[in-house]
């Protein structure tokens, strides 16, 4: 894995030994708290250069302030999101859609997909989401007073909701979770293998739905028109891959971090259990404290941004977990306050690429917490176990064994 | 009181709608409808909370006296509408 040298235009005093991949707390760590670990970014200058800050070892500018991240992410013309994050794993350059398209091309695809994940549509999905959560938790409590939350609840819950959305049967669940894990957290051999499997799967699904249409997302995509024409095979693949990857890992990780927090903070756990009306607001605070995503943009031109000499082609990192710990934006940012109001956190990004699935993600987390707290008595991290956390492009948690015996 | 809507800045977070669905109306994509919002008496607190919830800063609270009787702003988009 090559580490690019620091470019000449970056002043040496702006380079900092900081990385979402290699800094303390970022590699797999038992009982880690990677979100708290990256809050140290605020001890230094508001913008700096990290020589190693992407999965493939590239350097990026790091924007720490929420206000500056807003400026970057709202200005898609200067800060493009087309960086082929998925296809580059295969040595290719096609965009995932709509994420890696810039305006104006972005708009038509975004409008095509937005109604499918609008607040109203998500409200209609709610009964099915709740039913799924209850079924999974009832299955757990029927036979045990302890479980591996990620394996037994967070992944099966979020992935099955999303498979239903895509129109796929639950049987594929373990396979898909395995692909996502290899893609996001695997090594240089596992990642391209997983990427190839996902592409082949999406391509085959598109072919099948073209032949035999059913009532699901892929059928909608293969039949859809933008600007008076059908979508190309490449566009269909770009959408399918994005929806697949975006839905697999992020919400499960958020639920995992949230339940780990509640397992370690029994007062907050009891508060939400006894007053479930607080869960809606508390979810916003948990999204602020434990968001899983780093956003990266590419400069389309030279720009001096808040004192940083950013040059065309430079990568610019807007890590949501760093913005969400900005002391200029949030009072006592490192304190989790489940009653925090006016919580304009960055968990779903800013600007035209605001997470398309944000409304569904929110509902899944709220419903997951509501049903978990309603059905599981006081739970703790199981004695003798240690959840393993990791930083990276998508923060994650595994081996989260909860016990309520 | 009036809420000035900067539609170009709305990115469909729908946080205003989550706070006050009767005041902040969305289109089918989940983005706020165009046009400033005249806020009814008694809904001012809710409306300003909704405006303050916008992550993009697309909603601006206008408390100037002009906001109260500027005819162009008197669209039927208050909570009772």
XYZ file of C-alpha atoms in Angstrom:
486
model
C 0.000 0.000 0.000
C 1.744 3.144 -1.193
C 1.746 6.321 0.857
C 1.867 9.354 -1.388
C 4.494 11.935 -0.449
C 3.193 15.270 0.810
C 2.709 17.516 -2.261
C 5.049 20.512 -2.598
C 2.258 23.074 -2.317
C 1.351 21.939 1.206
C 3.252 24.066 3.759
C 5.154 21.722 6.106
C 3.649 23.437 9.158
C 0.162 22.406 7.953
C 1.038 18.696 7.930
C -0.181 16.768 10.971
C 0.404 13.221 12.093
C -3.280 12.330 12.073
C -5.151 9.610 10.223
C -8.586 8.039 10.424
C -6.849 4.776 9.527
C -3.647 4.676 11.575
C -3.939 7.161 14.481
C -4.356 5.763 18.009
C -7.798 4.179 18.393
C -8.308 3.693 14.624
C -7.000 0.138 14.074
C -9.168 -2.605 15.651
C -9.142 -1.862 19.399
C -10.826 -3.789 22.245
C -13.101 -1.434 24.208
C -12.137 1.393 21.864
C -13.928 4.700 21.365
C -12.775 5.853 17.918
C -15.186 8.821 17.856
C -13.696 10.231 21.053
C -10.216 9.469 19.703
C -10.651 11.663 16.611
C -11.979 14.572 18.687
C -8.289 15.357 19.296
C -8.315 16.865 15.789
C -9.742 19.985 17.441
C -6.610 20.461 19.548
C -4.787 21.752 16.472
C -5.415 24.112 13.556
C -8.930 24.026 12.040
C -7.574 22.752 8.707
C -4.486 20.601 8.260
C -3.012 18.033 5.890
C -2.967 14.334 6.721
C -0.459 12.366 4.597
C -2.394 9.085 4.982
C -6.157 9.398 5.219
C -7.917 7.148 2.687
C -8.345 3.406 2.345
C -5.719 3.385 -0.415
C -3.235 5.464 1.550
C -3.700 8.883 -0.023
C -3.220 12.193 1.715
C -6.129 14.570 2.311
C -6.807 17.982 3.711
C -8.780 17.557 6.937
C -11.596 20.039 7.574
C -12.366 19.956 11.290
C -14.900 22.760 11.811
C -18.577 22.050 11.098
C -18.987 25.494 9.497
C -16.092 24.823 7.090
C -17.407 21.354 6.249
C -20.723 22.999 5.376
C -18.935 25.352 2.977
C -17.053 22.502 1.297
C -19.996 20.132 1.006
C -22.436 22.825 -0.164
C -20.046 23.854 -2.971
C -20.125 20.814 -5.252
C -18.718 22.862 -8.122
C -15.389 23.418 -6.348
C -15.401 20.223 -4.307
C -16.477 17.323 -6.511
C -17.587 14.005 -5.092
C -16.592 12.026 -8.187
C -13.663 10.006 -6.984
C -14.712 6.473 -8.026
C -14.410 5.213 -4.486
C -15.964 1.864 -5.375
C -14.833 1.326 -8.963
C -11.240 2.312 -8.161
C -11.024 -0.874 -6.089
C -11.372 -2.647 -9.458
C -8.977 -0.286 -11.199
C -11.925 1.402 -12.961
C -13.340 4.950 -12.913
C -17.150 4.787 -13.210
C -19.210 6.726 -10.656
C -21.682 5.396 -8.148
C -24.929 7.301 -8.704
C -26.061 9.827 -7.584
C -23.265 10.196 -4.982
C -20.347 10.534 -7.381
C -22.099 12.659 -9.990
C -21.781 16.423 -9.715
C -24.542 18.924 -10.488
C -26.161 19.368 -12.960
C -26.020 15.672 -14.015
C -26.595 14.760 -10.372
C -30.010 16.442 -10.184
C -31.913 14.183 -12.576
C -30.787 11.010 -10.815
C -31.350 12.450 -7.380
C -34.921 13.451 -8.342
C -35.511 9.962 -9.668
C -34.569 8.339 -6.358
C -35.614 10.952 -3.765
C -39.339 10.075 -3.726
C -38.453 6.443 -2.938
C -36.795 7.491 0.325
C -38.743 10.639 1.186
C -40.007 11.233 4.731
C -43.541 10.310 3.634
C -42.457 7.071 1.998
C -40.406 6.123 5.033
C -43.409 6.718 7.305
C -45.271 4.141 5.228
C -42.449 1.627 5.701
C -42.496 2.037 9.482
C -44.857 -0.861 10.409
C -42.716 -3.341 8.476
C -39.543 -1.990 10.098
C -41.046 -2.304 13.570
C -42.363 -5.799 12.912
C -38.899 -6.915 11.825
C -37.246 -5.463 14.946
C -39.766 -7.143 17.243
C -39.419 -10.525 15.529
C -35.634 -10.477 15.852
C -35.629 -9.383 19.497
C -38.318 -11.916 20.451
C -36.222 -14.641 18.864
C -33.206 -13.551 20.937
C -35.058 -13.326 24.257
C -36.835 -16.657 23.730
C -33.641 -18.609 24.217
C -31.021 -16.414 25.862
C -30.138 -13.603 28.254
C -27.140 -12.559 26.211
C -26.342 -12.074 22.525
C -23.902 -10.715 19.995
C -25.778 -7.552 19.064
C -24.160 -7.054 15.671
C -24.652 -10.641 14.498
C -28.022 -11.298 16.129
C -29.738 -7.927 15.814
C -28.083 -4.895 14.203
C -27.067 -6.530 10.902
C -30.078 -8.840 10.400
C -32.392 -5.909 11.223
C -30.918 -3.227 8.998
C -29.920 -5.503 6.139
C -33.293 -7.226 5.928
C -35.103 -3.850 5.853
C -32.874 -2.824 3.060
C -33.204 -6.145 1.182
C -36.956 -5.714 1.337
C -36.491 -2.226 -0.110
C -34.365 -3.634 -2.926
C -36.873 -6.455 -3.383
C -34.562 -9.306 -2.399
C -35.264 -12.333 -0.213
C -33.776 -12.562 3.299
C -31.872 -15.745 2.412
C -29.056 -13.703 0.895
C -28.497 -11.822 4.132
C -25.369 -13.538 5.452
C -23.735 -13.508 2.030
C -24.396 -9.788 1.570
C -23.155 -8.887 5.048
C -19.981 -10.863 4.312
C -19.419 -8.947 1.068
C -19.956 -5.621 2.839
C -17.534 -6.547 5.596
C -14.835 -7.578 3.119
C -15.423 -4.459 1.030
C -15.263 -1.971 3.886
C -12.891 -3.613 6.327
C -11.072 -6.245 4.240
C -7.468 -6.302 3.019
C -6.141 -5.584 -0.485
C -7.081 -9.062 -1.682
C -10.534 -9.309 -0.085
C -11.753 -5.881 -1.208
C -11.562 -6.348 -5.000
C -12.996 -9.862 -4.703
C -15.986 -8.494 -2.769
C -16.388 -5.572 -5.194
C -16.470 -7.954 -8.164
C -19.117 -10.122 -6.506
C -21.305 -7.096 -5.796
C -21.026 -5.816 -9.381
C -21.823 -9.256 -10.814
C -24.795 -9.546 -8.475
C -26.205 -6.114 -9.396
C -25.689 -6.729 -13.133
C -27.464 -10.079 -12.932
C -30.317 -8.612 -10.904
C -30.787 -5.859 -13.510
C -30.873 -8.430 -16.314
C -33.440 -10.530 -14.455
C -35.704 -7.580 -13.669
C -35.585 -6.404 -17.266
C -36.792 -9.848 -18.331
C -39.287 -10.398 -15.502
C -40.358 -7.125 -13.876
C -41.623 -7.244 -10.279
C -42.549 -4.520 -7.791
C -39.112 -3.601 -6.439
C -36.358 -1.004 -6.645
C -34.301 -2.666 -9.368
C -37.352 -3.050 -11.611
C -38.070 0.636 -11.025
C -34.529 1.540 -12.046
C -34.412 -0.562 -15.221
C -37.782 0.842 -16.318
C -37.081 4.452 -15.306
C -36.460 7.322 -17.719
C -34.452 10.453 -17.222
C -34.550 13.282 -19.712
C -36.685 11.146 -22.012
C -34.402 8.116 -22.232
C -33.846 4.821 -20.466
C -30.836 4.487 -18.166
C -27.648 2.935 -19.551
C -26.252 -0.315 -18.141
C -23.467 1.673 -16.504
C -25.911 4.056 -14.816
C -28.035 1.159 -13.557
C -24.931 -0.473 -12.148
C -23.832 2.814 -10.537
C -27.176 3.207 -8.756
C -27.472 -0.446 -7.766
C -23.991 -0.592 -6.282
C -24.472 2.618 -4.303
C -27.815 1.576 -2.819
C -26.362 -1.829 -1.980
C -23.223 -0.546 -0.292
C -24.810 2.429 1.466
C -27.529 0.348 3.071
C -25.439 -2.517 4.332
C -23.114 -1.297 7.005
C -23.784 2.224 8.204
C -27.039 1.889 10.141
C -25.916 -1.378 11.735
C -22.720 0.328 12.918
C -24.718 3.252 14.340
C -27.059 0.926 16.256
C -24.048 -0.994 17.564
C -22.274 2.101 18.863
C -25.540 3.398 20.366
C -26.277 0.178 22.262
C -22.649 -0.005 23.419
C -23.019 3.517 24.824
C -26.260 2.611 26.622
C -24.733 -0.619 27.972
C -21.991 1.441 29.600
C -24.215 4.295 30.784
C -26.977 2.694 32.778
C -28.558 5.945 33.913
C -29.168 7.010 30.313
C -30.322 3.489 29.484
C -32.887 3.555 32.294
C -34.025 7.060 31.355
C -34.832 6.015 27.785
C -36.453 2.771 28.926
C -38.726 4.487 31.435
C -39.454 7.493 29.202
C -39.421 6.192 25.616
C -40.692 9.544 24.316
C -37.131 10.756 24.786
C -35.722 8.287 22.241
C -36.483 10.507 19.235
C -34.375 13.390 20.543
C -31.763 11.046 22.037
C -31.260 9.431 18.625
C -30.149 12.791 17.220
C -27.552 13.078 19.988
C -26.352 9.519 19.368
C -26.110 10.338 15.653
C -24.015 13.352 16.609
C -21.742 11.415 18.950
C -21.341 8.218 16.901
C -21.699 8.838 13.146
C -19.896 6.205 11.041
C -18.886 8.108 7.889
C -16.004 10.135 6.468
C -16.899 12.168 3.339
C -14.203 12.956 0.796
C -14.277 15.510 -1.993
C -11.818 16.337 -4.791
C -10.894 19.960 -5.558
C -11.826 20.839 -9.156
C -9.674 23.963 -9.153
C -7.022 25.768 -7.117
C -8.581 27.537 -4.144
C -7.249 29.140 -1.001
C -9.774 27.882 1.507
C -9.687 29.410 4.994
C -5.910 29.686 4.790
C -5.278 26.286 3.193
C -3.685 26.341 -0.273
C -5.874 23.630 -1.815
C -4.862 22.732 -5.353
C -6.839 21.073 -8.160
C -6.957 17.321 -7.556
C -6.338 17.502 -3.808
C -8.544 15.323 -1.619
C -10.545 17.126 1.046
C -11.841 15.081 3.981
C -15.004 16.061 5.840
C -15.220 13.470 8.594
C -18.680 13.730 10.143
C -17.355 12.472 13.472
C -14.886 15.363 13.617
C -17.436 18.081 12.720
C -19.772 16.612 15.326
C -17.171 17.230 18.060
C -16.527 20.839 17.040
C -16.569 23.018 20.174
C -17.537 26.055 18.081
C -20.685 24.258 16.924
C -21.645 22.202 19.990
C -21.428 23.053 23.662
C -19.420 20.389 25.539
C -19.059 18.357 22.339
C -17.469 15.356 24.043
C -20.349 14.953 26.475
C -23.272 12.817 25.341
C -26.386 14.746 26.411
C -29.467 12.806 25.335
C -31.659 15.891 25.856
C -29.492 18.140 23.649
C -31.657 20.483 21.576
C -31.043 22.309 18.282
C -28.740 19.462 17.354
C -27.721 20.283 13.800
C -25.174 17.516 13.544
C -23.346 16.473 10.382
C -24.071 12.725 10.508
C -25.810 12.743 7.114
C -23.540 15.333 5.525
C -24.441 18.708 4.068
C -25.129 19.960 0.552
C -26.633 18.302 -2.525
C -25.331 14.846 -1.589
C -27.035 14.793 1.821
C -27.524 11.103 2.619
C -30.446 9.970 0.461
C -31.314 7.280 2.993
C -31.215 9.577 6.027
C -34.942 9.378 6.741
C -34.957 5.583 6.627
C -31.746 5.400 8.679
C -33.245 7.625 11.387
C -36.431 5.551 11.590
C -34.472 2.314 11.788
C -32.343 3.612 14.659
C -35.309 5.060 16.570
C -37.392 1.901 16.121
C -34.435 -0.366 16.879
C -33.765 1.447 20.164
C -37.461 1.658 21.102
C -38.084 -2.050 20.643
C -34.761 -3.118 22.161
C -35.314 -1.060 25.322
C -38.954 -2.153 25.594
C -38.090 -5.847 25.421
C -34.655 -6.247 26.995
C -34.131 -5.477 30.696
C -31.046 -3.651 31.971
C -28.158 -4.782 29.771
C -24.401 -4.486 30.127
C -21.325 -5.488 28.160
C -20.888 -9.173 29.047
C -18.222 -9.676 31.648
C -14.969 -10.961 30.199
C -15.800 -9.668 26.680
C -14.609 -6.508 24.953
C -16.279 -5.016 21.884
C -13.756 -4.300 19.150
C -14.035 -0.941 17.433
C -12.286 0.391 14.373
C -11.927 3.687 12.553
C -11.364 4.012 8.801
C -13.622 5.102 5.975
C -16.644 3.696 7.825
C -16.282 3.333 11.601
C -17.360 -0.054 12.917
C -17.900 -2.188 15.997
C -17.921 -5.962 16.396
C -18.046 -8.565 19.134
C -20.572 -6.461 21.029
C -21.822 -9.084 23.502
C -24.600 -7.740 25.700
C -25.822 -9.523 28.817
C -29.068 -9.057 30.784
C -29.028 -12.137 33.030
C -43.211 36.623 12.200
C -42.147 35.252 8.876
C -39.807 32.416 7.874
C -37.734 33.276 4.819
C -37.141 30.097 2.818
C -33.891 29.847 0.874
C -34.953 27.009 -1.413
C -31.596 26.706 -3.155
C -30.057 25.759 0.182
C -32.664 23.138 1.119
C -31.217 19.635 0.758
C -34.156 17.661 2.075
C -32.985 16.935 5.624
C -36.640 17.552 6.656
C -35.689 18.501 10.198
C -38.063 21.491 10.107
C -40.872 19.185 9.032
C -40.010 16.773 11.840
C -40.410 19.646 14.332
C -43.542 21.193 12.864
C -45.129 19.317 9.933
C -48.061 21.752 9.754
C -45.812 24.770 9.320
C -43.067 23.380 7.090
C -44.590 21.596 4.075
C -42.522 19.315 1.856
C -42.805 18.274 -1.791
C -42.885 14.623 -2.893
C -39.086 14.466 -2.860
C -39.009 15.677 0.740
C -37.725 19.216 0.034
C -39.438 22.336 1.384
C -42.053 23.983 -0.843
C -41.078 27.358 -2.307
C -42.256 30.629 -0.793
C -41.776 32.357 2.535
C -43.914 31.199 5.436
C -46.150 33.579 7.375
C -46.363 32.233 10.909
C -49.636 32.421 12.816
C -49.798 33.857 16.340
C -49.213 31.101 18.846
C -47.013 29.081 16.492
C -44.009 31.360 16.623
C -41.992 29.284 19.068
C -42.538 26.074 17.108
C -41.746 27.831 13.832
C -38.520 29.348 15.093
C -37.462 25.990 16.539
C -38.130 24.401 13.168
C -36.091 27.088 11.426
C -33.245 26.621 13.890
C -33.154 22.880 13.196
C -32.014 23.259 9.580
C -28.505 21.826 9.119
C -28.036 23.831 5.892
C -29.182 27.163 7.374
C -31.855 27.393 4.667
C -34.495 28.940 6.938
C -34.263 32.479 8.243
C -36.506 33.934 10.928
C -37.726 37.440 10.111
C -39.117 39.234 13.157
C -39.140 42.749 11.683
C -42.429 44.597 11.799
C -42.604 44.585 8.006
C -42.925 40.823 8.171
C -46.267 41.221 9.891
C -48.103 43.078 7.186
C -46.175 42.646 3.977
C -48.998 41.534 1.626
C -46.746 39.448 -0.642
C -45.812 37.266 2.304
C -49.413 36.572 3.282
C -49.592 33.184 1.625
C -52.035 30.675 3.130
C -49.226 28.473 4.422
C -49.642 28.856 8.153
C -50.432 26.020 10.517
C -54.140 26.444 9.989
C -53.919 26.264 6.195
